[in-house]
Every structure is written in C-alpha cells, then in structure tokens.
Amino acid sequence: MGVHENLSLGLVGFGAFGKLVARELGAHFDLVVSDPAYVGAVLEDGRAFATGELEEIAACDVVVLAVPVARMAHLCEKLGPMLRPGTLVLDVGSVKLGPMQVMEEHLPRDVDIVGTHPLFGPQSAQGGVAGRKIALCPLRGARWRVVAAFLRRLGLEVIVTTPEAHDREAATVQGLTHLIAKVLSDLGPLPERMTTASFDLLRDAIAMVKDDPPTVLHAIEAANPYAAGVRDAFFARAEKLRTQFEA
Amino acid sequence: MGVHENLSLGLVGFGAFGKLVARELGAHFDLVVSDPAYVGAVLEDGRAFATGELEEIAACDVVVLAVPVARMAHLCEKLGPMLRPGTLVLDVGSVKLGPMQVMEEHLPRDVDIVGTHPLFGPQSAQGGVAGRKIALCPLRGARWRVVAAFLRRLGLEVIVTTPEAHDREAATVQGLTHLIAKVLSDLGPLPERMTTASFDLLRDAIAMVKDDPPTVLHAIEAANPYAAGVRDAFFARAEKLRTQFEA
C-alpha cells in the first residue's frame, strides 16, 4: 500500500455532467459510479469504472452528487443515513440555494459539505477544464480549502462565494444566455456566410447551450429564485425597445 | 518611375472606418484623403497622408467612399461630374441596395463601380484584417475581379454577392447583433466574474458593437430594407416566449 494510494470517490449520476466528472477525476480517485439508468459506467474513450449501489457510494471518502436539482431531496434523504462520519460530500448543480439547503437538512452533521457549480459543460469543456471557472460554496467543514486547491491544480479558476451571491449572478449569466438562445433558435437557421466577428461569437455562444438537457434548463429557469426577475427585466427592455422602433 | 509605382487612391471620409481603410491600404497606394471634419489625415500610429479637396480625389485611379450611407447621394452628385473615364469607385457601406443605386444614378457611365461591405470594424479588425470577411457586389466594369484578388491577398475572405442578397443576410446578422446588444446594455453592467464560456462569448460580441457610431446604426436599422422584418420577428418571438414563461 503506497503513500499515494487514491482516495475513493462515489459518483451518483452518470448523465452528461457525471460523465464529465468521471473523465476529469477518473485518474485521481478510485471511482465508483451509481446510476440506475446505466448498467455499466463506460466513457466514449472506452474507460470503464466500477459501479455500485448507494451503500457502496456512501462508503467512499468523497461523494459527488451529479443528479438533476429536482432529484436532490429524494437522493439526500436516502443517502444521508448511510454516510460515515468524516465523508466529504459535494454537489455540482447549476443553482446553489435550494440544493445546499437540501444537503444541510438531510445529510448528517458529521459529514463535510461543499457546494460547487462548474461553470462549464460537455460543450465548453470539450477540450478539457483548464482555464474554465467553478463556483465553490463552503457549507460544512474546512475541507473546502483542500477542494479549492485540488481544483486549481486541475487548471480551474475557483470562485469562492455564497449560495445567494452565486444564484443572483448565475441568474443573469445563464438566464440571459438561455433566453437569447431560445429567441434566436426559433428564428430559424442563422446565417453562416455573410457574418461579422460579433455575430460569429453570438452563434458560437448559442451553439454551446442549445442542446442543454431539460434538467439544466429547469435549474436555470425555475430552481434559481432570481431567474424570473432577470427574465422580467429582459422582456421589459425588449418591449421598450420595440416601442422606440415603432415611434 | 519604377514598374511598381503605386496607384493613387482617393479616400473620402476619415471617420473610424476611413481610418481603418488608410491603415490597411496606406502601404499599397498613394493615398489622398478628403474629410472636411479633419485638417490633416494622421493615424494613431503617426502615419500621415496627403489631404485634398474633392477635385484631387476625383483625379485618383481609385476612389473609396467611406462616408455615412445618408451622405452618399449628396457626395455622388458633387463627385460624379469630376470623375475621369476609367476611374474605379468603391463604397464601404453596411447596406448595399440604396448606396449602389445612388452610385449607379449619379456616377458617370464610364467609371467602374464596385460595392463592398467589409464585415468588420475598428473593434473586430484591431489585430488586422486577415481572416475577416468582406462582401463584394460587382456593379459596373470587370475590375471587381482585380479588387477581389487584391483583397484576398490581404487575407480577407471575399464573398461575391448581389446587393439584395447582401442586405437580406446582413439584416439578420447585424440586426440581431445590435438588437441583443441594445437589450443587454440597458440591463446594466453585465457580470464578469461568475461567467460561463457561452456568456463570455455573448459579452465579447456585445463589446464589439456597442460603440458603433449612430451612422452605422442608421445603416443597419433604417437604411436596410429588411431590417424591420428582422426586428418584428425578434420581438414577436420574445413576446411568445414571455407568454410561455408566464403560463
């Protein structure tokens, strides 16, 4: 048994983002994956990971919850009683207030909890995560510092923040991107030939988010308490602009 | 007098885009600049060009009109009678149907005319024009082929098209970029910290066009006959989306 023996990491959820977690962390931890929707846990590049039930996840040193925000409460209720003291639990949801309240409520007091929101996805991190950003919300325990240091070693820019500050800013960042993507994608195929540099950027931005799954849209548009305010402001401004053009 | 003696190029207009023309073409032609708003014609890098009245512009081998679209008719009426047979005249307006009709009407039949729309500006061509796009509409004479070949040697992607096809596509490309820039810029300063890659692209796109002068906005929003249709479609879709979110 060498001094560099890997910690075990239990990953719940092997959807688009769970796969990205496995791709990036598979070399650093002994991974165990749990997702009832998959028989095995195999990446596109052929790498296969051990799979297990929630009991085996709960026995890991680190547990990462990569499930839709709407499933967090159910998962934490089941998982909570199985966890051992000293386990470190992280989530990766696009919204932080709700999921972190759920973790605080349902996970035992003797586990450490860190909320994260990787500000990237399978599209934008296609070439790797170096240079991408991740929001980190410490909740319970001091090991968020170890997590932050580890993520920085992966090349990530770590933004330490609170759930409220996160949700407020993410509502603008992700809300506006998705609103604009929705408006434009419904206008039909966008021009590709006679384009300006600024339009090319706009089209690239939309291409990155237009295939986001409904679970991500739910987190951004419904689970974030500040999303409705951003939408209202956007639509009000559009309406004001329409009136100006008509005048 | 060597065989590589430069052609003379008369540049009317030394605004933001005229300066860009001078910056890119100053080494290839003997430039004469005419702009009543400037006493001299000096670039930020210190390069100075000869200046002259319209008569001196009209005596050049090539004439480039870099004035606001709304001033094209007045300029062509004055300049037309001064031009010599065989002169090559080009414009650089963001809309092509109107300005090219003006040139056809007011410039003598024995000068060649080529309409162009450089699909870039001082922002997007800050690092040079190589790799940028330019639309080119042949109108009179065969020398548009020489122009296209020259522009390609500068590294530009030349898109040969008609004024109508140009205006139709540009209405979408530039119209949407500017509409979105207007909606977002009025929402206050955009987040810069907790941003996704797609939002960064969106913000970069807006930064490129938000300082466009009113003359460019006029060309895009009023002089392009297809602009209103693009706006109507954008606002209709935004309204539909608002209703969906409220339901």
Tab-separated table of N, CA, C and O in Angstrom, chain A residues 37-77:
chain	number	residue	atom	x	y	z
A	37	ALA	N	-29.878	4.349	-14.400
A	37	ALA	CA	-30.167	4.386	-15.834
A	37	ALA	C	-29.077	3.682	-16.657
A	37	ALA	O	-29.243	3.466	-17.849
A	38	TYR	N	-27.952	3.321	-16.006
A	38	TYR	CA	-26.857	2.689	-16.746
A	38	TYR	C	-26.509	1.348	-16.118
A	38	TYR	O	-26.452	1.227	-14.896
A	39	VAL	N	-26.253	0.325	-16.958
A	39	VAL	CA	-25.821	-0.974	-16.439
A	39	VAL	C	-24.343	-0.865	-16.063
A	39	VAL	O	-23.927	-1.224	-14.981
A	40	GLY	N	-23.516	-0.342	-16.967
A	40	GLY	CA	-22.105	-0.135	-16.655
A	40	GLY	C	-21.820	1.352	-16.653
A	40	GLY	O	-22.720	2.173	-16.846
A	41	ALA	N	-20.584	1.727	-16.419
A	41	ALA	CA	-20.191	3.139	-16.464
A	41	ALA	C	-18.963	3.242	-17.367
A	41	ALA	O	-17.834	3.105	-16.910
A	42	VAL	N	-19.213	3.437	-18.665
A	42	VAL	CA	-18.135	3.453	-19.656
A	42	VAL	C	-18.150	4.779	-20.396
A	42	VAL	O	-19.209	5.238	-20.849
A	43	LEU	N	-16.989	5.410	-20.512
A	43	LEU	CA	-16.898	6.674	-21.257
A	43	LEU	C	-16.717	6.411	-22.751
A	43	LEU	O	-16.398	5.295	-23.156
A	44	GLU	N	-16.889	7.456	-23.542
A	44	GLU	CA	-16.722	7.337	-25.002
A	44	GLU	C	-15.320	6.852	-25.385
A	44	GLU	O	-15.138	6.189	-26.394
A	45	ASP	N	-14.331	7.227	-24.556
A	45	ASP	CA	-12.960	6.821	-24.875
A	45	ASP	C	-12.669	5.385	-24.423
A	45	ASP	O	-11.542	4.913	-24.517
A	46	GLY	N	-13.687	4.696	-23.903
A	46	GLY	CA	-13.534	3.290	-23.538
A	46	GLY	C	-13.237	3.050	-22.066
A	46	GLY	O	-13.316	1.914	-21.588
A	47	ARG	N	-12.880	4.114	-21.334
A	47	ARG	CA	-12.580	3.919	-19.914
A	47	ARG	C	-13.820	3.440	-19.163
A	47	ARG	O	-14.892	4.039	-19.284
A	48	ALA	N	-13.671	2.389	-18.389
A	48	ALA	CA	-14.799	1.843	-17.635
A	48	ALA	C	-14.551	2.015	-16.134
A	48	ALA	O	-13.405	1.925	-15.681
A	49	PHE	N	-15.611	2.286	-15.385
A	49	PHE	CA	-15.489	2.475	-13.943
A	49	PHE	C	-16.336	1.460	-13.196
A	49	PHE	O	-17.327	0.956	-13.727
A	50	ALA	N	-15.938	1.185	-11.953
A	50	ALA	CA	-16.727	0.293	-11.112
A	50	ALA	C	-18.096	0.913	-10.861
A	50	ALA	O	-18.224	2.141	-10.804
A	51	THR	N	-19.122	0.085	-10.766
A	51	THR	CA	-20.453	0.598	-10.447
A	51	THR	C	-20.912	-0.026	-9.134
A	51	THR	O	-20.375	-1.046	-8.702
A	52	GLY	N	-21.891	0.626	-8.529
A	52	GLY	CA	-22.356	0.079	-7.255
A	52	GLY	C	-23.673	0.707	-6.830
A	52	GLY	O	-24.162	1.648	-7.451
A	53	GLU	N	-24.219	0.188	-5.754
A	53	GLU	CA	-25.449	0.739	-5.186
A	53	GLU	C	-25.091	1.923	-4.281
A	53	GLU	O	-23.915	2.171	-4.014
A	54	LEU	N	-26.108	2.595	-3.784
A	54	LEU	CA	-25.875	3.755	-2.914
A	54	LEU	C	-25.055	3.395	-1.675
A	54	LEU	O	-24.270	4.202	-1.177
A	55	GLU	N	-25.222	2.152	-1.179
A	55	GLU	CA	-24.457	1.735	0.000
A	55	GLU	C	-22.956	1.823	-0.286
A	55	GLU	O	-22.163	2.221	0.581
A	56	GLU	N	-22.562	1.431	-1.501
A	56	GLU	CA	-21.136	1.455	-1.847
A	56	GLU	C	-20.651	2.891	-2.063
A	56	GLU	O	-19.506	3.221	-1.758
A	57	ILE	N	-21.535	3.720	-2.587
A	57	ILE	CA	-21.198	5.140	-2.724
A	57	ILE	C	-20.936	5.747	-1.352
A	57	ILE	O	-19.959	6.456	-1.132
A	58	ALA	N	-21.828	5.414	-0.419
A	58	ALA	CA	-21.753	6.008	0.922
A	58	ALA	C	-20.495	5.589	1.666
A	58	ALA	O	-20.070	6.252	2.615
A	59	ALA	N	-19.875	4.500	1.235
A	59	ALA	CA	-18.665	4.014	1.908
A	59	ALA	C	-17.402	4.707	1.397
A	59	ALA	O	-16.307	4.455	1.883
A	60	CYS	N	-17.542	5.597	0.389
A	60	CYS	CA	-16.369	6.271	-0.215
A	60	CYS	C	-15.893	7.443	0.647
A	60	CYS	O	-16.637	7.975	1.460
A	61	ASP	N	-14.632	7.854	0.429
A	61	ASP	CA	-14.081	9.000	1.150
A	61	ASP	C	-14.755	10.302	0.712
A	61	ASP	O	-15.004	11.196	1.509
A	62	VAL	N	-14.996	10.388	-0.609
A	62	VAL	CA	-15.603	11.583	-1.190
A	62	VAL	C	-16.838	11.147	-1.971
A	62	VAL	O	-16.812	10.122	-2.662
A	63	VAL	N	-17.922	11.928	-1.885
A	63	VAL	CA	-19.142	11.609	-2.639
A	63	VAL	C	-19.530	12.830	-3.470
A	63	VAL	O	-19.613	13.949	-2.940
A	64	VAL	N	-19.701	12.632	-4.776
A	64	VAL	CA	-20.113	13.722	-5.655
A	64	VAL	C	-21.519	13.435	-6.195
A	64	VAL	O	-21.761	12.391	-6.801
A	65	LEU	N	-22.423	14.382	-5.945
A	65	LEU	CA	-23.812	14.214	-6.387
A	65	LEU	C	-24.008	14.962	-7.704
A	65	LEU	O	-24.004	16.192	-7.743
A	66	ALA	N	-24.149	14.187	-8.799
A	66	ALA	CA	-24.316	14.803	-10.123
A	66	ALA	C	-25.676	14.413	-10.685
A	66	ALA	O	-25.787	13.854	-11.769
A	67	VAL	N	-26.710	14.725	-9.904
A	67	VAL	CA	-28.085	14.396	-10.340
A	67	VAL	C	-28.839	15.708	-10.572
A	67	VAL	O	-28.420	16.768	-10.098
A	68	PRO	N	-29.956	15.659	-11.316
A	68	PRO	CA	-30.748	16.877	-11.510
A	68	PRO	C	-31.146	17.496	-10.180
A	68	PRO	O	-31.383	16.767	-9.199
A	69	VAL	N	-31.184	18.819	-10.149
A	69	VAL	CA	-31.527	19.553	-8.933
A	69	VAL	C	-32.833	19.045	-8.327
A	69	VAL	O	-32.964	18.908	-7.112
A	70	ALA	N	-33.791	18.715	-9.191
A	70	ALA	CA	-35.102	18.276	-8.716
A	70	ALA	C	-35.040	16.922	-8.001
A	70	ALA	O	-35.974	16.550	-7.301
A	71	ARG	N	-33.934	16.184	-8.188
A	71	ARG	CA	-33.835	14.864	-7.530
A	71	ARG	C	-32.963	14.891	-6.284
A	71	ARG	O	-32.779	13.864	-5.626
A	72	MET	N	-32.430	16.048	-5.953
A	72	MET	CA	-31.502	16.148	-4.832
A	72	MET	C	-32.148	15.763	-3.497
A	72	MET	O	-31.547	15.034	-2.698
A	73	ALA	N	-33.363	16.229	-3.230
A	73	ALA	CA	-34.001	15.977	-1.926
A	73	ALA	C	-34.198	14.477	-1.726
A	73	ALA	O	-33.822	13.913	-0.686
A	74	HIS	N	-34.755	13.821	-2.735
A	74	HIS	CA	-35.006	12.384	-2.650
A	74	HIS	C	-33.692	11.632	-2.424
A	74	HIS	O	-33.613	10.741	-1.559
A	75	LEU	N	-32.657	12.007	-3.194
A	75	LEU	CA	-31.366	11.334	-3.086
A	75	LEU	C	-30.756	11.533	-1.697
A	75	LEU	O	-30.281	10.576	-1.068
A	76	CYS	N	-30.766	12.765	-1.198
A	76	CYS	CA	-30.126	13.056	0.092
A	76	CYS	C	-30.859	12.375	1.250
A	76	CYS	O	-30.237	11.937	2.231
A	77	GLU	N	-32.172	12.268	1.142
A	77	GLU	CA	-32.945	11.557	2.168
A	77	GLU	C	-32.501	10.103	2.277
A	77	GLU	O	-32.360	9.549	3.369
